[in-house]
């Protein structure tokens, strides 16, 4: 799709874009001060610092609901020793601040002595509601004995990659992935990026340069949607009602979190009931790990499904190509219908119509 020489050019472009941001934050991050953007270090005093940290961003007009969603991470962070870093100032247009911030954090970690570095970063969008603070992020990591080459864990929904939550290993490879993602819009301006940085990242995760180090895992694990619950016409899901229609990516009681992607105009209405429930710490949602299906599901996935990743991605690429071809055919058919309609209208006006128009133009 894109070769190594192009990646080198992309890296130069991207470095120019975010050099100032990375440099200024890099100097301040070497010892991870609490003042970095908004560093939420909320682990309990008796809990050792985890090698996993969370990243998010929240800036612009004050949004109490999103602030509540961020605060919902506090019990989780305390339970397992997670640091959480939140970008509070917009650095690039759209949502491009997201890959820039991740790149910033990666470079800062890699500049530290290896024994002081974090091992994984977990990105979490602002429209996530953490439902069960008893689930450790470590259970999702690839087994190092056989899958130590996996540097990213991602999930897909019906539209392709959804990067509302994903895992990145602190590694040079991850720097290249974020660099490529960040630079695509400028270096390849003709590439259609329907969902901005998400679409750009979606291109690269299927590219030969990166795909061997990426694993697509079940979306429900850590990027679940609300699904259908209660009598809410499909637009809203009541967290206190049972599922009325089961989807593979719908949250179950005891799962880690719920992601309210899409439907921006309805997001507050959709998030609020889940936020209310999360803050009540209800026992039906906050199950212990051994009461959930996670451990068995994850074990079976790495044994049986992970080896099929290459075929899975090949099928994604094939489907994407077929969908693109169908779209082009539909567009061509629509254009032909418009042209045919114009020709029919012209024929109805008769052969002398153009000559009459020409005479009128000369007369005027």
Short mmCIF file of C-alpha atoms in Angstrom, two decimals, residues 21-151:
data_model
loop_
_atom_site.label_atom_id
_atom_site.label_comp_id
_atom_site.label_asym_id
_atom_site.label_seq_id
_atom_site.Cartn_x
_atom_site.Cartn_y
_atom_site.Cartn_z
CA UNK A 21 4.64 20.05 20.98
CA UNK A 22 6.88 17.04 21.39
CA UNK A 23 9.94 19.09 22.38
CA UNK A 24 8.18 21.19 25.00
CA UNK A 25 6.39 18.25 26.58
CA UNK A 26 9.44 16.01 26.27
CA UNK A 27 11.55 18.27 28.47
CA UNK A 28 8.87 18.28 31.14
CA UNK A 29 8.07 14.58 30.92
CA UNK A 30 11.49 13.09 31.58
CA UNK A 31 10.55 12.72 35.24
CA UNK A 32 6.76 12.65 34.70
CA UNK A 33 5.68 15.69 36.75
CA UNK A 34 2.03 15.88 37.80
CA UNK A 35 1.67 19.08 35.78
CA UNK A 36 2.01 17.38 32.39
CA UNK A 37 -1.21 18.39 30.66
CA UNK A 38 -3.39 16.83 33.34
CA UNK A 39 -1.69 13.85 34.92
CA UNK A 40 -4.11 11.86 37.04
CA UNK A 41 -1.94 9.61 39.19
CA UNK A 42 -4.54 8.06 41.41
CA UNK A 43 -3.14 4.69 42.40
CA UNK A 44 -3.41 3.78 46.05
CA UNK A 45 -0.36 4.15 48.26
CA UNK A 46 -0.14 0.38 48.79
CA UNK A 47 -0.49 -0.49 45.10
CA UNK A 48 2.73 -0.54 43.04
CA UNK A 49 2.85 1.51 39.89
CA UNK A 50 1.66 -0.49 36.89
CA UNK A 51 3.67 -0.74 33.68
CA UNK A 52 0.46 0.28 31.88
CA UNK A 53 -0.77 3.88 31.69
CA UNK A 54 -3.92 5.38 30.20
CA UNK A 55 -4.09 8.34 27.82
CA UNK A 56 -7.09 10.50 26.95
CA UNK A 57 -7.95 14.06 25.98
CA UNK A 58 -10.58 16.56 27.02
CA UNK A 59 -10.44 20.23 26.11
CA UNK A 60 -12.62 23.08 24.85
CA UNK A 61 -15.91 24.09 26.44
CA UNK A 62 -16.46 22.57 29.91
CA UNK A 63 -18.36 19.31 29.68
CA UNK A 64 -19.52 18.00 33.09
CA UNK A 65 -20.55 14.63 31.65
CA UNK A 66 -17.12 13.96 30.15
CA UNK A 67 -15.48 15.11 33.38
CA UNK A 68 -17.59 12.55 35.23
CA UNK A 69 -16.49 9.91 32.74
CA UNK A 70 -12.83 10.75 33.40
CA UNK A 71 -13.42 10.66 37.15
CA UNK A 72 -14.93 7.16 36.81
CA UNK A 73 -11.41 5.90 36.03
CA UNK A 74 -10.20 6.86 39.51
CA UNK A 75 -11.25 3.65 41.36
CA UNK A 76 -9.82 1.55 38.53
CA UNK A 77 -6.52 3.43 38.59
CA UNK A 78 -6.29 3.09 42.37
CA UNK A 79 -7.04 -0.61 42.30
CA UNK A 80 -4.30 -1.48 39.82
CA UNK A 81 -1.75 1.34 39.97
CA UNK A 82 -2.50 2.97 36.62
CA UNK A 83 -1.31 6.48 35.84
CA UNK A 84 -3.59 8.43 33.53
CA UNK A 85 -2.54 11.37 31.37
CA UNK A 86 -5.13 13.69 29.84
CA UNK A 87 -4.44 16.26 27.11
CA UNK A 88 -6.18 19.50 28.09
CA UNK A 89 -5.20 21.76 25.18
CA UNK A 90 -5.96 21.28 21.50
CA UNK A 91 -2.73 21.04 19.50
CA UNK A 92 -3.98 20.19 15.98
CA UNK A 93 -7.25 20.57 14.01
CA UNK A 94 -10.02 18.03 14.31
CA UNK A 95 -9.05 15.03 16.39
CA UNK A 96 -5.47 14.92 15.09
CA UNK A 97 -4.30 15.97 18.55
CA UNK A 98 -4.93 12.35 19.53
CA UNK A 99 -2.16 10.63 17.52
CA UNK A 100 0.13 13.62 18.18
CA UNK A 101 -0.34 13.23 21.94
CA UNK A 102 0.23 9.48 21.79
CA UNK A 103 3.39 10.04 19.75
CA UNK A 104 4.53 12.62 22.30
CA UNK A 105 4.08 10.15 25.17
CA UNK A 106 5.81 7.33 23.31
CA UNK A 107 8.89 9.42 22.59
CA UNK A 108 9.07 10.62 26.17
CA UNK A 109 8.91 7.06 27.51
CA UNK A 110 11.53 5.79 25.06
CA UNK A 111 13.87 8.58 26.19
CA UNK A 112 13.89 7.10 29.70
CA UNK A 113 16.17 4.27 30.83
CA UNK A 114 14.50 1.00 29.88
CA UNK A 115 13.94 -0.10 33.48
CA UNK A 116 11.98 3.12 34.17
CA UNK A 117 9.72 3.00 31.13
CA UNK A 118 6.09 2.08 30.94
CA UNK A 119 5.49 -1.02 28.83
CA UNK A 120 2.06 -0.27 27.40
CA UNK A 121 -0.14 2.77 26.74
CA UNK A 122 -3.92 2.43 26.53
CA UNK A 123 -5.82 5.15 24.69
CA UNK A 124 -9.34 5.85 26.03
CA UNK A 125 -11.77 8.25 24.30
CA UNK A 126 -13.78 10.76 26.34
CA UNK A 127 -17.12 9.10 25.56
CA UNK A 128 -16.12 5.94 27.40
CA UNK A 129 -17.85 5.00 30.67
CA UNK A 130 -15.82 2.63 32.84
CA UNK A 131 -18.31 0.18 34.32
CA UNK A 132 -16.19 -2.31 36.27
CA UNK A 133 -13.08 -1.09 38.12
CA UNK A 134 -12.30 -4.67 39.19
CA UNK A 135 -11.05 -5.72 35.74
CA UNK A 136 -7.27 -5.32 35.27
CA UNK A 137 -6.02 -4.20 31.86
CA UNK A 138 -3.19 -6.72 32.10
CA UNK A 139 -5.52 -9.62 31.24
CA UNK A 140 -5.83 -8.33 27.67
CA UNK A 141 -2.11 -8.24 26.92
CA UNK A 142 -0.72 -10.79 24.45
CA UNK A 143 1.05 -13.79 26.01
CA UNK A 144 4.74 -12.97 25.68
CA UNK A 145 5.92 -16.52 25.04
CA UNK A 146 4.19 -16.84 21.66
CA UNK A 147 2.83 -13.37 20.91
CA UNK A 148 5.58 -11.08 22.15
CA UNK A 149 5.86 -9.55 18.67
CA UNK A 150 2.36 -8.06 18.99
CA UNK A 151 2.71 -4.33 19.65
#
